[in-house]
Amino acid sequence: EDKVVQSPLSLVVHEGDTVTLNCSYEVTNFRSLLWYKQEKKAPTFLFMLTSSGIEKKSGRLSSILDKKELFSILNITATQTGDSAVYLCAVEVGEDSSYKLIFGSGTRLLVRP
Amino acid sequence: DTGVSQDPRHKITKRGQNVTFRCDPISEHNRLYWYRQTLGQGPEFLTYFQNEAQLEKSRLLSDRFSAERPKGSFSTLEIQRTEQGDSAMYLCASSWLGGRGYTFGSGTRLTVV
């Protein structure tokens, strides 16, 4: 059965800290790994990774994928209170034209001023 | 509006009643997904349509749940004889090519009392 595991489940930091969120997976028919931010309603897209070793960056956020060890990390530097949210890791699985997302449980991040 | 719309936003129902939710995807998207998210968990895959064809249903989906997508446009998710364990956020997503292209709606929060 396809499985995505995130750690830690929750994290409390102070503004300015750097955080690392982890995602490991065991799936068949891997297509891509995606990170989302969820602040109460719809998950919003952050990154998509398909190849190992290529770091994706967007401002203070960055992510990297290791397809050999089957994990990804999401880094957030110089955290701000606006970064407080649940961060979801999802693996897209499937073949041909049929695919879907398998999510982890999420990491709840709270950034205190 | 170019996003994914879900209606209603909130639904409170008594145990044993039937409920129906609606999702209007992005018009160009041929794929439509239903997910269920309980407190502290990531979204769990329920079912998936490509155009009007329902291509996959989670084996966790009981026979009280049924989904349709007539004419490949909007979709409905019906839950018959609701149980307290059905209380959750029901998220709809649509996609054209997958990958970074999944767009989520804001969800319907169901409370069964």
mmCIF file of C-alpha atoms in Angstrom:
data_model
loop_
_atom_site.group_PDB
_atom_site.id
_atom_site.type_symbol
_atom_site.label_atom_id
_atom_site.label_comp_id
_atom_site.label_asym_id
_atom_site.label_seq_id
_atom_site.Cartn_x
_atom_site.Cartn_y
_atom_site.Cartn_z
ATOM 1 C CA GLU A 1 0.000 0.000 0.000
ATOM 2 C CA ASP A 2 1.267 3.472 -0.883
ATOM 3 C CA LYS A 3 2.449 5.387 2.160
ATOM 4 C CA VAL A 4 3.727 8.924 2.840
ATOM 5 C CA VAL A 5 5.072 9.776 6.290
ATOM 6 C CA GLN A 6 5.880 13.249 7.539
ATOM 7 C CA SER A 7 7.844 14.341 10.563
ATOM 8 C CA PRO A 8 7.660 16.021 12.913
ATOM 9 C CA LEU A 9 3.897 16.118 13.338
ATOM 10 C CA SER A 10 4.127 19.557 14.922
ATOM 11 C CA LEU A 11 6.751 22.179 15.523
ATOM 12 C CA VAL A 12 6.867 25.442 17.486
ATOM 13 C CA VAL A 13 9.624 27.925 16.706
ATOM 14 C CA HIS A 14 10.358 31.619 17.111
ATOM 15 C CA GLU A 15 10.507 34.133 14.320
ATOM 16 C CA GLY A 16 13.858 34.036 12.581
ATOM 17 C CA ASP A 17 14.472 30.350 13.237
ATOM 18 C CA THR A 18 15.177 27.876 10.439
ATOM 19 C CA VAL A 19 13.028 24.737 10.205
ATOM 20 C CA THR A 20 13.388 21.471 8.319
ATOM 21 C CA LEU A 21 10.338 19.368 7.554
ATOM 22 C CA ASN A 22 10.723 15.750 6.506
ATOM 23 C CA CYS A 23 8.772 13.527 4.163
ATOM 24 C CA SER A 24 9.480 9.874 3.405
ATOM 25 C CA TYR A 25 7.523 7.662 1.071
ATOM 26 C CA GLU A 26 6.970 4.113 -0.103
ATOM 27 C CA VAL A 27 4.872 4.016 -3.246
ATOM 28 C CA THR A 28 4.586 2.241 -6.543
ATOM 29 C CA ASN A 29 4.535 4.178 -9.805
ATOM 30 C CA PHE A 30 6.123 7.368 -8.472
ATOM 31 C CA ARG A 31 5.561 10.389 -10.705
ATOM 32 C CA SER A 32 6.419 13.402 -8.564
ATOM 33 C CA LEU A 33 6.507 14.759 -5.025
ATOM 34 C CA LEU A 34 4.667 17.931 -4.120
ATOM 35 C CA TRP A 35 4.640 20.237 -1.113
ATOM 36 C CA TYR A 36 1.551 22.223 -0.139
ATOM 37 C CA LYS A 37 0.789 24.837 2.515
ATOM 38 C CA GLN A 38 -2.609 24.649 4.184
ATOM 39 C CA GLU A 39 -3.786 27.524 6.306
ATOM 40 C CA LYS A 40 -7.323 26.443 7.115
ATOM 41 C CA LYS A 41 -8.906 25.724 3.803
ATOM 42 C CA ALA A 42 -7.553 24.684 0.433
ATOM 43 C CA PRO A 43 -3.974 23.415 0.212
ATOM 44 C CA THR A 44 -1.896 25.796 -1.888
ATOM 45 C CA PHE A 45 0.940 24.571 -4.094
ATOM 46 C CA LEU A 46 4.555 25.238 -3.078
ATOM 47 C CA PHE A 47 6.881 22.911 -5.000
ATOM 48 C CA MET A 48 6.909 19.959 -7.326
ATOM 49 C CA LEU A 49 9.992 17.731 -7.499
ATOM 50 C CA THR A 50 10.595 14.941 -9.951
ATOM 51 C CA SER A 51 14.367 14.450 -10.011
ATOM 52 C CA SER A 52 16.827 13.757 -7.238
ATOM 53 C CA GLY A 53 19.298 16.343 -6.094
ATOM 54 C CA ILE A 54 17.797 19.382 -7.733
ATOM 55 C CA GLU A 55 16.930 21.911 -5.070
ATOM 56 C CA LYS A 56 13.870 23.996 -5.675
ATOM 57 C CA LYS A 57 13.858 27.476 -4.151
ATOM 58 C CA SER A 58 11.264 30.143 -3.677
ATOM 59 C CA GLY A 59 12.328 32.975 -1.463
ATOM 60 C CA ARG A 60 12.936 31.607 2.015
ATOM 61 C CA LEU A 61 11.590 28.158 1.140
ATOM 62 C CA SER A 62 13.562 25.401 -0.502
ATOM 63 C CA SER A 63 13.080 21.700 -1.076
ATOM 64 C CA ILE A 64 15.075 18.757 -2.297
ATOM 65 C CA LEU A 65 14.232 15.187 -3.268
ATOM 66 C CA ASP A 66 16.264 12.001 -2.824
ATOM 67 C CA LYS A 67 14.711 9.280 -4.990
ATOM 68 C CA LYS A 68 17.234 6.691 -3.883
ATOM 69 C CA GLU A 69 16.492 7.058 -0.167
ATOM 70 C CA LEU A 70 12.846 7.964 -0.860
ATOM 71 C CA PHE A 71 12.561 11.205 1.037
ATOM 72 C CA SER A 72 12.241 14.919 0.647
ATOM 73 C CA ILE A 73 12.866 17.877 2.930
ATOM 74 C CA LEU A 74 11.331 21.318 3.014
ATOM 75 C CA ASN A 75 13.432 24.077 4.538
ATOM 76 C CA ILE A 76 12.138 27.419 5.693
ATOM 77 C CA THR A 77 14.724 30.005 6.705
ATOM 78 C CA ALA A 78 14.141 33.194 8.696
ATOM 79 C CA THR A 79 10.651 32.050 9.644
ATOM 80 C CA GLN A 80 7.852 34.588 9.998
ATOM 81 C CA THR A 81 4.518 34.362 11.801
ATOM 82 C CA GLY A 82 2.868 34.147 8.384
ATOM 83 C CA ASP A 83 4.599 30.816 7.851
ATOM 84 C CA SER A 84 2.366 29.275 10.525
ATOM 85 C CA ALA A 85 0.364 26.591 8.739
ATOM 86 C CA VAL A 86 0.148 22.877 8.072
ATOM 87 C CA TYR A 87 2.677 21.754 5.480
ATOM 88 C CA LEU A 88 1.555 18.767 3.455
ATOM 89 C CA CYS A 89 3.756 16.435 1.475
ATOM 90 C CA ALA A 90 2.046 14.534 -1.330
ATOM 91 C CA VAL A 91 3.336 11.952 -3.777
ATOM 92 C CA GLU A 92 1.715 11.733 -7.167
ATOM 93 C CA VAL A 93 1.367 8.093 -8.194
ATOM 94 C CA GLY A 94 -0.012 6.440 -11.266
ATOM 95 C CA GLU A 95 0.752 5.386 -14.781
ATOM 96 C CA ASP A 96 -0.376 6.215 -18.274
ATOM 97 C CA SER A 97 -2.964 8.935 -17.876
ATOM 98 C CA SER A 98 -4.356 7.841 -14.512
ATOM 99 C CA TYR A 99 -2.824 9.414 -11.432
ATOM 100 C CA LYS A 100 -3.647 10.779 -7.999
ATOM 101 C CA LEU A 101 -2.029 12.337 -4.927
ATOM 102 C CA ILE A 102 -1.216 10.418 -1.757
ATOM 103 C CA PHE A 103 -0.770 12.749 1.213
ATOM 104 C CA GLY A 104 1.138 12.515 4.462
ATOM 105 C CA SER A 105 -0.423 13.587 7.740
ATOM 106 C CA GLY A 106 1.173 17.017 7.549
ATOM 107 C CA THR A 107 3.475 18.998 9.830
ATOM 108 C CA ARG A 108 1.778 21.728 11.837
ATOM 109 C CA LEU A 109 4.182 24.674 12.164
ATOM 110 C CA LEU A 110 3.605 27.478 14.636
ATOM 111 C CA VAL A 111 5.923 30.469 14.468
ATOM 112 C CA ARG A 112 5.801 32.648 17.571
ATOM 113 C CA PRO A 113 6.745 36.335 17.415
ATOM 114 C CA ASP B 1 -14.129 32.805 -10.919
ATOM 115 C CA THR B 2 -11.344 30.589 -12.160
ATOM 116 C CA GLY B 3 -10.964 28.422 -9.073
ATOM 117 C CA VAL B 4 -12.585 25.226 -7.824
ATOM 118 C CA SER B 5 -15.898 25.909 -6.079
ATOM 119 C CA GLN B 6 -17.506 23.713 -3.466
ATOM 120 C CA ASP B 7 -20.955 23.994 -2.027
ATOM 121 C CA PRO B 8 -22.026 24.140 0.730
ATOM 122 C CA ARG B 9 -19.109 25.397 2.803
ATOM 123 C CA HIS B 10 -20.524 23.892 5.966
ATOM 124 C CA LYS B 11 -23.132 21.221 6.586
ATOM 125 C CA ILE B 12 -24.499 20.021 9.902
ATOM 126 C CA THR B 13 -26.702 16.964 9.713
ATOM 127 C CA LYS B 14 -28.220 14.437 12.037
ATOM 128 C CA ARG B 15 -26.929 10.905 12.061
ATOM 129 C CA GLY B 16 -28.792 8.777 9.559
ATOM 130 C CA GLN B 17 -29.587 11.607 7.143
ATOM 131 C CA ASN B 18 -28.324 11.769 3.567
ATOM 132 C CA VAL B 19 -26.143 14.643 2.400
ATOM 133 C CA THR B 20 -24.929 15.756 -1.017
ATOM 134 C CA PHE B 21 -22.008 18.022 -1.815
ATOM 135 C CA ARG B 22 -21.221 19.733 -5.088
ATOM 136 C CA CYS B 23 -17.905 20.570 -6.727
ATOM 137 C CA ASP B 24 -17.445 22.819 -9.762
ATOM 138 C CA PRO B 25 -13.946 22.310 -11.158
ATOM 139 C CA ILE B 26 -11.906 24.609 -13.347
ATOM 140 C CA SER B 27 -13.633 24.338 -16.697
ATOM 141 C CA GLU B 28 -10.572 23.232 -18.690
ATOM 142 C CA HIS B 29 -9.716 20.451 -16.239
ATOM 143 C CA ASN B 30 -10.744 16.943 -17.236
ATOM 144 C CA ARG B 31 -9.729 15.277 -13.975
ATOM 145 C CA LEU B 32 -11.669 15.678 -10.740
ATOM 146 C CA TYR B 33 -10.772 14.237 -7.344
ATOM 147 C CA TRP B 34 -12.535 13.923 -4.001
ATOM 148 C CA TYR B 35 -10.545 13.777 -0.767
ATOM 149 C CA ARG B 36 -11.573 13.573 2.867
ATOM 150 C CA GLN B 37 -9.556 15.287 5.597
ATOM 151 C CA THR B 38 -10.084 14.706 9.297
ATOM 152 C CA LEU B 39 -8.581 16.815 12.048
ATOM 153 C CA GLY B 40 -4.827 16.451 12.279
ATOM 154 C CA GLN B 41 -4.583 14.301 9.176
ATOM 155 C CA GLY B 42 -3.685 14.868 5.576
ATOM 156 C CA PRO B 43 -6.275 14.543 2.811
ATOM 157 C CA GLU B 44 -7.268 10.941 2.096
ATOM 158 C CA PHE B 45 -8.101 9.923 -1.474
ATOM 159 C CA LEU B 46 -11.721 8.917 -2.045
ATOM 160 C CA THR B 47 -12.369 8.798 -5.769
ATOM 161 C CA TYR B 48 -11.309 10.187 -9.129
ATOM 162 C CA PHE B 49 -12.988 11.039 -12.438
ATOM 163 C CA GLN B 50 -11.525 11.554 -15.851
ATOM 164 C CA ASN B 51 -14.199 13.405 -17.761
ATOM 165 C CA GLU B 52 -17.430 11.634 -16.801
ATOM 166 C CA ALA B 53 -15.816 8.260 -16.107
ATOM 167 C CA GLN B 54 -15.147 7.281 -12.504
ATOM 168 C CA LEU B 55 -11.763 5.589 -12.853
ATOM 169 C CA GLU B 56 -10.866 4.764 -9.280
ATOM 170 C CA LYS B 57 -12.525 4.457 -5.896
ATOM 171 C CA SER B 58 -10.673 3.995 -2.645
ATOM 172 C CA ARG B 59 -11.323 0.605 -1.100
ATOM 173 C CA LEU B 60 -11.822 2.531 2.133
ATOM 174 C CA LEU B 61 -14.912 4.124 0.607
ATOM 175 C CA SER B 62 -17.999 2.420 1.990
ATOM 176 C CA ASP B 63 -21.026 1.719 -0.183
ATOM 177 C CA ARG B 64 -22.806 4.602 1.570
ATOM 178 C CA PHE B 65 -20.675 6.951 -0.512
ATOM 179 C CA SER B 66 -21.409 7.609 -4.165
ATOM 180 C CA ALA B 67 -20.061 10.172 -6.573
ATOM 181 C CA GLU B 68 -21.099 11.284 -10.016
ATOM 182 C CA ARG B 69 -19.809 13.602 -12.663
ATOM 183 C CA PRO B 70 -22.500 13.890 -15.307
ATOM 184 C CA LYS B 71 -21.293 15.295 -18.617
ATOM 185 C CA GLY B 72 -17.772 15.619 -17.255
ATOM 186 C CA SER B 73 -18.415 18.978 -15.648
ATOM 187 C CA PHE B 74 -19.458 19.427 -11.988
ATOM 188 C CA SER B 75 -19.438 16.520 -9.578
ATOM 189 C CA THR B 76 -21.573 15.491 -6.622
ATOM 190 C CA LEU B 77 -20.618 13.384 -3.638
ATOM 191 C CA GLU B 78 -23.485 11.807 -1.716
ATOM 192 C CA ILE B 79 -23.251 10.167 1.674
ATOM 193 C CA GLN B 80 -26.225 8.065 2.684
ATOM 194 C CA ARG B 81 -27.166 7.237 6.274
ATOM 195 C CA THR B 82 -24.473 9.482 7.699
ATOM 196 C CA GLU B 83 -22.499 8.371 10.741
ATOM 197 C CA GLN B 84 -20.527 10.449 13.231
ATOM 198 C CA GLY B 85 -17.330 9.072 11.741
ATOM 199 C CA ASP B 86 -18.203 10.803 8.472
ATOM 200 C CA SER B 87 -17.557 14.179 10.104
ATOM 201 C CA ALA B 88 -14.662 15.682 8.150
ATOM 202 C CA MET B 89 -13.643 18.226 5.542
ATOM 203 C CA TYR B 90 -14.433 17.018 2.041
ATOM 204 C CA LEU B 91 -12.052 18.518 -0.484
ATOM 205 C CA CYS B 92 -12.442 18.554 -4.236
ATOM 206 C CA ALA B 93 -9.533 19.077 -6.622
ATOM 207 C CA SER B 94 -9.291 19.317 -10.373
ATOM 208 C CA SER B 95 -6.383 18.916 -12.740
ATOM 209 C CA TRP B 96 -5.523 18.851 -16.403
ATOM 210 C CA LEU B 97 -2.094 17.245 -16.463
ATOM 211 C CA GLY B 98 -1.454 16.565 -12.789
ATOM 212 C CA GLY B 99 1.856 17.610 -11.320
ATOM 213 C CA ARG B 100 1.766 21.225 -10.248
ATOM 214 C CA GLY B 101 -1.631 21.560 -11.869
ATOM 215 C CA TYR B 102 -3.870 20.321 -9.058
ATOM 216 C CA THR B 103 -6.207 23.050 -7.798
ATOM 217 C CA PHE B 104 -8.111 22.467 -4.585
ATOM 218 C CA GLY B 105 -11.428 23.891 -3.515
ATOM 219 C CA SER B 106 -11.974 25.307 -0.034
ATOM 220 C CA GLY B 107 -13.861 22.218 1.007
ATOM 221 C CA THR B 108 -17.175 21.320 2.591
ATOM 222 C CA ARG B 109 -16.998 20.786 6.328
ATOM 223 C CA LEU B 110 -19.470 18.111 7.413
ATOM 224 C CA THR B 111 -20.519 17.701 11.022
ATOM 225 C CA VAL B 112 -22.723 14.738 11.892
ATOM 226 C CA VAL B 113 -24.489 15.103 15.222
#
